[in-house]
Coordinates of C-alpha atoms and ligand atoms in Angstrom, one line a residue:
M1 CA 21.9 19.5 -17.0
P2 CA 18.5 20.5 -15.5
K3 CA 17.5 18.2 -12.6
N4 CA 14.5 16.0 -12.9
T5 CA 12.9 17.3 -9.7
L6 CA 10.1 19.7 -8.5
T7 CA 11.2 22.2 -6.0
I8 CA 8.3 23.1 -3.6
T9 CA 8.4 26.1 -1.3
D10 CA 6.0 25.8 1.7
N11 CA 5.2 29.4 2.3
R12 CA 3.8 28.6 5.7
T13 CA 7.4 27.6 7.0
G14 CA 9.7 28.8 4.2
K15 CA 11.1 25.3 3.8
L16 CA 12.0 24.0 0.4
Y17 CA 11.3 20.5 -0.7
E18 CA 12.9 18.8 -3.7
I19 CA 10.6 16.2 -5.2
P20 CA 11.9 13.7 -7.8
I21 CA 9.9 13.6 -11.1
E22 CA 9.4 10.2 -12.8
N23 CA 7.3 9.6 -16.0
E24 CA 6.2 13.2 -15.7
T25 CA 4.7 12.5 -12.3
I26 CA 5.6 12.8 -8.8
R27 CA 4.8 10.2 -6.1
A28 CA 2.0 11.4 -3.8
T29 CA 3.8 10.0 -0.9
D30 CA 6.7 12.3 -1.4
L31 CA 4.4 15.1 -0.3
R32 CA 4.1 13.6 3.2
Q33 CA 7.5 15.2 4.1
V34 CA 5.8 18.8 3.8
K35 CA 4.7 19.4 7.4
V36 CA 4.4 22.5 9.6
K37 CA 5.0 20.5 12.9
E38 CA 7.1 17.5 12.9
S39 CA 4.0 15.6 14.6
D40 CA 1.9 16.5 11.5
F41 CA 0.7 13.6 9.3
G42 CA 2.1 15.4 6.3
M43 CA 0.7 16.7 3.1
M44 CA -1.6 14.6 0.8
S45 CA -2.9 15.3 -2.7
Y46 CA -6.7 15.6 -3.2
D47 CA -8.2 14.5 -6.4
P48 CA -11.9 13.5 -6.3
A49 CA -12.8 11.0 -9.2
F50 CA -8.9 10.8 -9.9
L51 CA -9.0 13.3 -12.6
N52 CA -5.2 13.8 -12.4
T53 CA -4.0 10.7 -10.5
A54 CA -2.1 7.6 -11.9
S55 CA -3.1 4.6 -9.9
C56 CA -0.6 2.2 -11.4
K57 CA 2.2 1.6 -14.1
S58 CA 0.8 -0.5 -17.0
S59 CA 2.1 -1.8 -20.3
I60 CA -1.3 -3.0 -21.7
T61 CA -3.1 -0.1 -23.4
Y62 CA -2.0 3.3 -24.5
I63 CA -4.3 6.2 -25.3
D64 CA -3.4 9.6 -26.5
G65 CA -6.8 11.5 -25.8
D66 CA -5.8 14.5 -27.8
K67 CA -4.9 12.7 -31.0
G68 CA -7.5 10.0 -30.7
I69 CA -5.0 7.3 -30.6
L70 CA -5.7 3.7 -29.0
E71 CA -3.1 1.0 -29.0
Y72 CA -3.2 -2.5 -27.3
R73 CA 0.4 -3.6 -26.4
G74 CA 1.7 -1.0 -29.0
Y75 CA -0.5 -2.2 -31.9
P76 CA -2.9 0.4 -33.3
I77 CA -6.6 -0.5 -32.6
E78 CA -7.3 0.1 -36.5
Q79 CA -4.8 -2.7 -37.4
L80 CA -6.0 -5.0 -34.8
A81 CA -9.7 -4.7 -35.7
E82 CA -8.9 -5.3 -39.4
N83 CA -6.6 -8.3 -39.0
C84 CA -7.5 -10.2 -35.9
T85 CA -10.0 -12.3 -34.2
F86 CA -11.2 -11.2 -30.7
L87 CA -9.6 -14.3 -29.1
E88 CA -6.3 -13.4 -30.8
V89 CA -6.5 -9.8 -29.2
A90 CA -7.4 -11.4 -25.9
Y91 CA -4.3 -13.4 -26.2
L92 CA -2.3 -10.3 -26.9
L93 CA -3.7 -8.4 -24.1
L94 CA -3.1 -11.3 -21.6
N95 CA 0.3 -12.3 -22.8
G96 CA 1.9 -9.0 -24.3
E97 CA 2.6 -10.5 -27.8
L98 CA 0.5 -11.8 -30.6
P99 CA 0.3 -15.6 -30.6
T100 CA 2.1 -17.9 -33.1
K101 CA -0.3 -20.0 -35.2
N102 CA 0.4 -22.9 -32.8
E103 CA -0.1 -20.8 -29.7
Y104 CA -3.3 -19.4 -31.1
E105 CA -4.8 -22.8 -32.0
D106 CA -4.0 -24.0 -28.5
W107 CA -5.6 -20.9 -26.8
V108 CA -8.8 -21.1 -29.0
Q109 CA -9.0 -24.9 -28.1
S110 CA -8.6 -24.2 -24.3
V111 CA -11.3 -21.5 -24.5
T112 CA -13.7 -23.7 -26.5
Q113 CA -13.4 -26.5 -24.0
H114 CA -14.6 -24.2 -21.3
T115 CA -17.8 -22.7 -22.8
M116 CA -20.3 -25.0 -20.7
I117 CA -21.5 -23.8 -17.4
H118 CA -22.6 -26.0 -14.3
E119 CA -26.1 -27.1 -14.8
N120 CA -26.9 -25.6 -11.2
I121 CA -26.2 -22.1 -12.7
K122 CA -29.5 -22.6 -14.7
K123 CA -31.5 -22.9 -11.5
F124 CA -30.6 -19.6 -10.2
M125 CA -30.7 -18.0 -13.6
D126 CA -34.3 -19.3 -13.7
G127 CA -34.8 -17.8 -10.2
Y128 CA -34.4 -14.2 -11.7
H129 CA -37.7 -12.2 -12.3
H130 CA -39.0 -12.6 -15.8
D131 CA -38.1 -8.8 -16.7
A132 CA -34.6 -9.0 -14.8
H133 CA -32.1 -6.8 -16.5
P134 CA -29.5 -9.0 -18.1
M135 CA -26.6 -7.0 -16.6
G136 CA -28.0 -7.6 -13.2
M137 CA -28.2 -11.4 -14.1
L138 CA -24.7 -11.4 -15.4
L139 CA -23.1 -9.6 -12.4
G140 CA -24.9 -12.1 -10.1
T141 CA -23.9 -15.2 -12.1
V142 CA -20.4 -14.1 -12.7
G143 CA -20.0 -13.7 -9.0
A144 CA -21.6 -16.9 -8.2
L145 CA -18.9 -18.8 -10.5
S146 CA -16.5 -18.2 -7.4
T147 CA -18.6 -20.7 -5.5
F148 CA -18.1 -23.3 -8.2
Y149 CA -14.4 -23.0 -8.6
S150 CA -13.0 -22.8 -5.2
D151 CA -9.4 -23.1 -6.7
A152 CA -10.0 -19.6 -8.1
R153 CA -8.9 -18.3 -4.6
N154 CA -5.2 -19.4 -5.4
I155 CA -4.5 -16.1 -7.0
Q156 CA -0.8 -16.5 -6.5
D157 CA -0.7 -19.7 -8.4
T158 CA 0.1 -19.0 -12.1
N159 CA -1.7 -22.0 -13.5
S160 CA -4.7 -21.5 -11.4
R161 CA -4.9 -17.8 -12.5
K162 CA -4.5 -19.0 -16.3
L163 CA -7.3 -21.6 -15.8
Q164 CA -9.8 -19.1 -14.2
I165 CA -8.9 -16.5 -17.0
I166 CA -9.7 -19.1 -19.7
R167 CA -12.9 -20.2 -17.8
L168 CA -14.1 -16.7 -17.6
I169 CA -13.5 -15.7 -21.1
A170 CA -15.2 -18.9 -22.3
K171 CA -18.2 -18.7 -20.1
M172 CA -19.1 -15.0 -20.4
P173 CA -21.0 -15.5 -23.8
T174 CA -22.8 -18.7 -22.4
L175 CA -24.0 -16.7 -19.2
A176 CA -24.9 -13.7 -21.4
A177 CA -26.9 -15.8 -23.8
F178 CA -28.6 -17.8 -21.0
A179 CA -29.6 -14.4 -19.3
Y180 CA -31.0 -13.2 -22.7
R181 CA -33.0 -16.5 -23.2
H182 CA -34.3 -16.2 -19.7
S183 CA -35.4 -12.6 -20.3
V184 CA -37.5 -13.7 -23.5
G185 CA -38.8 -16.9 -21.9
F186 CA -36.9 -19.2 -24.5
P187 CA -35.2 -22.5 -23.6
Y188 CA -31.4 -22.2 -23.3
I189 CA -29.2 -23.1 -26.2
Y190 CA -26.0 -24.9 -25.4
P191 CA -22.5 -24.0 -26.6
N192 CA -21.7 -25.5 -30.0
N193 CA -18.0 -26.1 -30.0
D194 CA -17.9 -26.5 -33.8
L195 CA -18.5 -22.7 -34.0
N196 CA -16.1 -20.0 -33.6
Y197 CA -16.4 -17.7 -30.4
S198 CA -18.8 -15.1 -31.9
E199 CA -20.7 -17.5 -34.2
N200 CA -21.2 -19.8 -31.0
F201 CA -22.5 -16.8 -29.0
L202 CA -24.9 -15.8 -31.8
N203 CA -26.3 -19.3 -31.9
M204 CA -26.8 -19.6 -28.2
L205 CA -28.7 -16.3 -28.4
F206 CA -30.9 -16.7 -31.4
G207 CA -30.6 -20.2 -32.8
N208 CA -32.2 -19.9 -36.2
T209 CA -34.9 -17.5 -35.0
V210 CA -33.3 -14.3 -36.2
K211 CA -33.1 -13.5 -40.0
H212 CA -29.5 -13.2 -41.4
I213 CA -28.1 -14.2 -38.0
K214 CA -26.0 -17.0 -39.5
H215 CA -24.5 -14.6 -42.2
P216 CA -20.7 -14.6 -41.6
T217 CA -20.5 -10.8 -41.8
L218 CA -22.5 -10.5 -38.5
A219 CA -20.3 -12.8 -36.5
K220 CA -17.3 -11.0 -37.9
A221 CA -18.8 -7.6 -37.1
L222 CA -19.5 -8.8 -33.5
D223 CA -15.9 -10.0 -33.2
V224 CA -14.7 -6.6 -34.2
L225 CA -16.9 -5.0 -31.8
F226 CA -15.6 -7.1 -29.0
I227 CA -12.1 -6.3 -30.1
L228 CA -12.9 -2.5 -29.9
H229 CA -14.2 -2.9 -26.3
A230 CA -11.4 -5.3 -25.1
D231 CA -9.5 -2.8 -23.0
H232 CA -9.2 0.9 -22.3
E233 CA -6.6 1.5 -19.6
Q234 CA -7.9 2.7 -16.2
N235 CA -11.6 3.3 -17.0
C236 CA -14.0 3.1 -14.2
S237 CA -14.9 -0.7 -14.4
T238 CA -11.1 -1.6 -14.7
S239 CA -10.3 0.6 -11.6
A240 CA -12.9 -1.4 -9.8
M241 CA -11.4 -4.6 -11.1
R242 CA -8.0 -3.5 -9.7
S243 CA -9.4 -2.2 -6.5
I244 CA -11.3 -5.3 -5.7
G245 CA -8.5 -7.6 -6.9
S246 CA -6.0 -5.7 -4.8
S247 CA -7.7 -7.5 -1.8
Q248 CA -6.6 -10.8 -3.2
T249 CA -10.0 -12.0 -3.7
D250 CA -10.8 -14.5 -6.6
P251 CA -11.2 -13.1 -10.3
F252 CA -14.8 -14.0 -10.6
S253 CA -15.7 -11.6 -7.5
S254 CA -13.4 -9.0 -8.9
T255 CA -15.0 -9.2 -12.3
S256 CA -18.5 -9.1 -10.9
G257 CA -17.6 -5.8 -9.4
A258 CA -16.2 -4.6 -12.7
I259 CA -19.6 -5.6 -14.3
A260 CA -21.4 -3.6 -11.7
A261 CA -19.3 -0.4 -12.5
L262 CA -19.8 -1.0 -16.3
Y263 CA -23.5 -1.1 -15.7
G264 CA -23.8 2.6 -15.0
P265 CA -25.2 4.9 -17.8
L266 CA -22.1 7.2 -17.6
H267 CA -19.8 4.1 -18.5
G268 CA -20.8 1.0 -20.4
G269 CA -24.6 1.6 -19.8
A270 CA -24.3 4.6 -22.3
N271 CA -24.7 2.4 -25.4
E272 CA -28.3 1.5 -23.9
S273 CA -28.9 5.1 -23.1
V274 CA -28.0 6.3 -26.6
L275 CA -30.7 4.2 -28.2
K276 CA -33.2 5.4 -25.7
M277 CA -32.1 8.9 -26.5
L278 CA -32.5 8.3 -30.3
E279 CA -35.9 6.8 -29.9
E280 CA -36.9 9.7 -27.6
I281 CA -35.6 12.2 -30.3
G282 CA -37.9 10.2 -32.8
T283 CA -37.2 12.1 -36.0
I284 CA -34.5 14.3 -37.5
N285 CA -36.7 17.3 -37.1
N286 CA -36.6 17.0 -33.3
V287 CA -32.7 17.0 -33.1
P288 CA -32.2 20.8 -32.9
S289 CA -34.7 21.1 -30.0
F290 CA -33.0 18.2 -28.2
V291 CA -29.7 19.7 -28.6
K292 CA -31.0 23.0 -27.2
Q293 CA -32.3 21.2 -24.1
V294 CA -29.0 19.5 -23.7
K295 CA -27.1 22.8 -23.9
E296 CA -29.6 24.4 -21.4
G297 CA -28.9 21.6 -19.0
K298 CA -32.5 20.8 -18.8
G299 CA -33.1 17.9 -16.5
E300 CA -29.4 17.0 -16.5
K301 CA -30.0 15.9 -20.1
K302 CA -26.7 14.8 -21.6
L303 CA -25.9 13.8 -25.3
M304 CA -25.2 10.0 -24.5
G305 CA -22.6 8.5 -26.4
F306 CA -20.7 11.9 -26.6
G307 CA -17.9 13.0 -24.3
H308 CA -14.9 11.2 -22.7
R309 CA -12.6 11.8 -19.7
V310 CA -9.6 11.0 -21.8
Y311 CA -10.6 11.5 -25.5
K312 CA -10.8 15.2 -26.4
N313 CA -10.9 14.2 -29.9
Y314 CA -12.9 11.6 -32.0
D315 CA -12.8 8.3 -30.2
P316 CA -11.0 6.0 -32.8
R317 CA -13.3 3.2 -31.9
A318 CA -16.4 5.2 -32.8
K319 CA -14.7 5.9 -36.3
I320 CA -14.4 2.1 -36.9
I321 CA -17.8 1.3 -35.5
K322 CA -19.4 4.0 -38.0
R323 CA -17.7 2.2 -40.9
L324 CA -18.7 -1.2 -39.6
A325 CA -22.4 -0.3 -39.3
E326 CA -22.6 0.2 -43.1
H327 CA -21.4 -3.5 -43.5
V328 CA -24.0 -4.8 -41.0
F329 CA -26.8 -2.7 -42.5
D330 CA -26.0 -4.2 -46.0
I331 CA -27.2 -7.6 -44.6
T332 CA -29.8 -6.6 -42.0
G333 CA -31.2 -3.4 -43.6
R334 CA -30.4 0.2 -42.6
N335 CA -31.5 1.1 -39.0
P336 CA -33.7 4.1 -39.3
L337 CA -32.1 5.7 -36.1
L338 CA -28.8 6.0 -37.9
D339 CA -30.0 9.1 -39.7
I340 CA -31.0 10.8 -36.4
A341 CA -27.5 9.8 -35.0
L342 CA -25.7 11.2 -38.0
E343 CA -27.7 14.5 -37.8
L344 CA -27.1 14.7 -34.1
E345 CA -23.3 14.3 -34.7
R346 CA -23.4 16.7 -37.4
I347 CA -25.0 19.5 -35.4
A348 CA -22.9 18.7 -32.3
L349 CA -19.7 18.8 -34.1
E350 CA -20.6 22.3 -35.4
D351 CA -21.9 23.7 -32.1
E352 CA -19.7 25.8 -29.9
Y353 CA -21.2 24.2 -26.7
F354 CA -19.7 20.9 -27.7
I355 CA -16.6 22.2 -29.5
K356 CA -15.6 24.1 -26.4
R357 CA -15.9 21.2 -24.2
K358 CA -14.2 18.9 -26.7
L359 CA -17.2 16.6 -26.9
Y360 CA -16.9 14.0 -29.6
P361 CA -18.8 10.6 -30.2
N362 CA -17.3 7.9 -28.1
V363 CA -17.4 4.2 -28.5
D364 CA -21.0 4.0 -27.3
F365 CA -22.5 6.4 -29.8
Y366 CA -22.9 4.0 -32.8
S367 CA -22.4 0.6 -31.3
G368 CA -26.0 0.2 -30.2
L369 CA -27.3 0.8 -33.7
I370 CA -25.4 -2.2 -34.9
Y371 CA -26.6 -4.3 -32.0
Q372 CA -30.2 -3.4 -32.5
A373 CA -29.9 -4.1 -36.2
M374 CA -28.6 -7.5 -35.3
G375 CA -31.6 -8.3 -33.3
F376 CA -30.3 -7.5 -29.8
P377 CA -32.7 -5.8 -27.3
T378 CA -31.2 -2.6 -25.7
S379 CA -31.0 -4.4 -22.4
M380 CA -28.4 -6.7 -23.9
F381 CA -26.1 -3.8 -25.1
T382 CA -24.0 -3.4 -22.1
V383 CA -23.8 -7.2 -21.7
L384 CA -22.1 -7.2 -25.1
F385 CA -19.7 -4.5 -23.8
A386 CA -18.9 -6.8 -20.7
I387 CA -18.1 -9.8 -22.9
G388 CA -15.6 -7.7 -24.9
R389 CA -14.1 -6.1 -21.9
T390 CA -13.4 -9.3 -19.9
P391 CA -9.9 -9.9 -21.3
G392 CA -9.0 -6.4 -20.6
W393 CA -10.2 -6.6 -17.0
L394 CA -8.4 -9.9 -16.5
S395 CA -5.2 -8.6 -18.1
Q396 CA -5.2 -5.6 -15.7
W397 CA -6.0 -7.9 -12.8
Q398 CA -3.0 -10.2 -13.7
E399 CA -0.7 -7.2 -14.1
L400 CA -1.8 -5.8 -10.7
L401 CA -0.9 -9.1 -9.0
S402 CA 2.6 -9.1 -10.7
D403 CA 3.3 -5.5 -9.8
S404 CA 5.6 -5.4 -6.8
E405 CA 4.6 -1.8 -6.1
Q406 CA 0.8 -2.6 -5.6
K407 CA -0.8 -3.5 -2.4
I408 CA -4.4 -3.4 -1.1
A409 CA -6.1 -0.2 -2.5
R410 CA -7.1 2.1 0.4
P411 CA -7.3 5.8 -0.4
R412 CA -7.1 8.5 2.3
Q413 CA -9.7 11.3 2.9
I414 CA -10.0 15.0 3.9
Y415 CA -12.3 14.7 7.0
V416 CA -14.8 17.5 7.0
G417 CA -17.3 16.1 9.5
K418 CA -18.2 17.1 13.1
T419 CA -15.2 17.4 15.7
T420 CA -15.4 15.2 18.8
R421 CA -18.5 15.5 20.8
E422 CA -20.3 13.9 23.8
F423 CA -23.1 11.2 23.5
V424 CA -26.6 12.6 23.8
P425 CA -29.3 10.3 25.3
F426 CA -32.9 10.2 23.7
T427 CA -34.2 12.4 26.6
K428 CA -31.9 15.2 25.7
R429 CA -32.2 15.0 21.9
N430 CA -34.4 17.8 20.4
Ligands
SDX1 C1 -17.3 4.8 -21.8 O1 -13.2 5.8 -19.3 C2 -13.2 5.1 -20.4 O2 -12.4 4.7 -21.0 C3 -14.6 4.7 -20.6 C4 -14.9 3.9 -22.0 C5 -14.2 2.5 -21.9 O3 -13.9 2.1 -23.0 O4 -14.1 1.9 -20.7 O5 -14.4 4.7 -22.9 C6 -16.3 3.7 -22.2 O6 -17.7 4.8 -20.6 C7 -17.4 5.8 -22.7 C8 -18.3 7.0 -22.1 C9 -19.8 6.6 -22.2 N1 -20.7 7.6 -21.4 C10 -21.4 8.5 -22.1 O7 -21.5 8.6 -23.3 C11 -22.3 9.2 -21.2 C12 -22.4 10.8 -21.6 N2 -21.0 11.3 -21.5 C13 -20.8 12.1 -20.2 O8 -21.5 11.5 -19.0 C14 -19.2 12.4 -20.0 O9 -18.8 12.8 -21.1 C15 -18.3 11.3 -19.4 C16 -18.9 10.6 -18.1 C17 -18.1 10.3 -20.4 C18 -17.0 12.0 -19.0 O10 -17.4 13.0 -18.1 P1 -16.2 13.8 -17.4 O11 -14.8 13.6 -18.1 O12 -16.3 13.7 -16.0 O13 -16.5 15.3 -17.9 P2 -17.6 16.1 -17.2 O14 -18.8 15.5 -16.8 O15 -16.7 16.9 -16.2 O16 -18.0 17.1 -18.4 C19 -17.2 18.4 -18.7 C20 -18.3 19.3 -19.2 C21 -19.4 19.6 -18.3 O17 -20.0 20.8 -18.7 P3 -19.6 22.2 -17.8 O18 -19.9 21.8 -16.4 O19 -18.3 22.5 -18.0 O20 -20.5 23.3 -18.3 O21 -18.8 18.8 -20.5 C22 -20.3 18.4 -20.3 C23 -20.4 18.6 -18.8 O22 -21.8 18.9 -18.4 N3 -20.5 17.2 -20.9 C24 -21.6 17.0 -21.6 C25 -21.4 15.6 -21.9 N4 -20.3 15.1 -21.4 C26 -19.7 16.1 -20.7 N5 -22.6 17.7 -22.0 C27 -23.6 17.1 -22.6 N6 -23.6 15.8 -23.1 C28 -22.5 15.1 -22.7 N7 -22.4 13.8 -23.1

């Protein structure tokens, strides 16, 4: 019976080391025994950007990047998007099982009761500049929630954790809507608890000012988009959530950090960048020249909404969003930029540059077209991503706190700087 170990020969010393293999991985700390001198610190692994490093064990989300598979707690994303509401999926991510009807009704009632925000939050929402980016406003106000709920610091208390989780999932749409209303100079619209989660959000955003916005298809489409964004294992913002949470700070502060990570154009900010890219291309005729510029690497130009660290196949979420777009456009009218996006995809999927690098549309490639058709400005796109991802961030945070192997995150480094040297006074510095 072959042993489940790795045998390493250190050719510097001729010593052999037998390292246990568990879950197709070795523990990096098992390398520390590899030394030349007994006084050595021991060997580390070096993995910038964590391309090949598992930071945790998780039972929340499974991705098979080569097959384009995404499952939340074992359920295929396609089935959840088809059959669930966003709050039902949030419950699944947080609790590991789909809720019974009574559990679901209690859960929805709890979230609904917490949609209001403290009136003082309006005061610093008003303090943002008139053209403040809503993501900047969101990360600031979510962090500020930690000052309104001091009990959130009791992160070891199960009931306190559950209450903060409900508060955050409930208040994200309210904060997002208030940030939008501030950015357009409109009065805030308060939560209406007679509406469901996505209907309430659309009402706080647009009231009756946007055509079709009360059409049930649009609220349902938004709910599905939230489901598709709900979790995605150890992506950049979730890793930030876990790293910050590992210091045992409150969940509002950790989520603020996750929002900051999501803001970046290589991560959640990509949906906003896709729309800017499509608008820059302008017409289908310009697509070939744009693709040529990307391939030539001109000005670091990337095909935004394409490529993924894990998916080396079509992102399953992008397939669902592409189908969803047609339902939304039946109500709102077809977004003319869709034709440019479809042509861009057609050309890219036939081009050796993209095929060789396994670059396919990701979740951000088509989502912005739906958001724009529903009346959202591009600056709100990543905010919508953040609302959807909140249950995922909180599920991962919760899992971190209950994992006995986890402790405060503190990576090592390879020091390549100056060796020890004497201080030089001003008079001797050239
Ligand atoms: C999200 O991690 C997650 O799960 C994230 C996410 C989630 O749900 O949380 O799925 C959400 O963030 C989706 C990704 C959104 N970002 C974008 O669409 C931005 C554009 N995409 C790229 O920046 C890039 O594809 C990343 C950041 C998504 C992934 O980058 P990697 O894994 O670090 O890959 P890489 O940059 O090393 O690229 C490998 C090669 C390079 O070419 P060579 O140096 O080998 O010649 O592919 C090229 C890259 O230049 N490449 C692209 C490209 N993405 C990669 N070339 C053109 N356009 C692109 N979009």
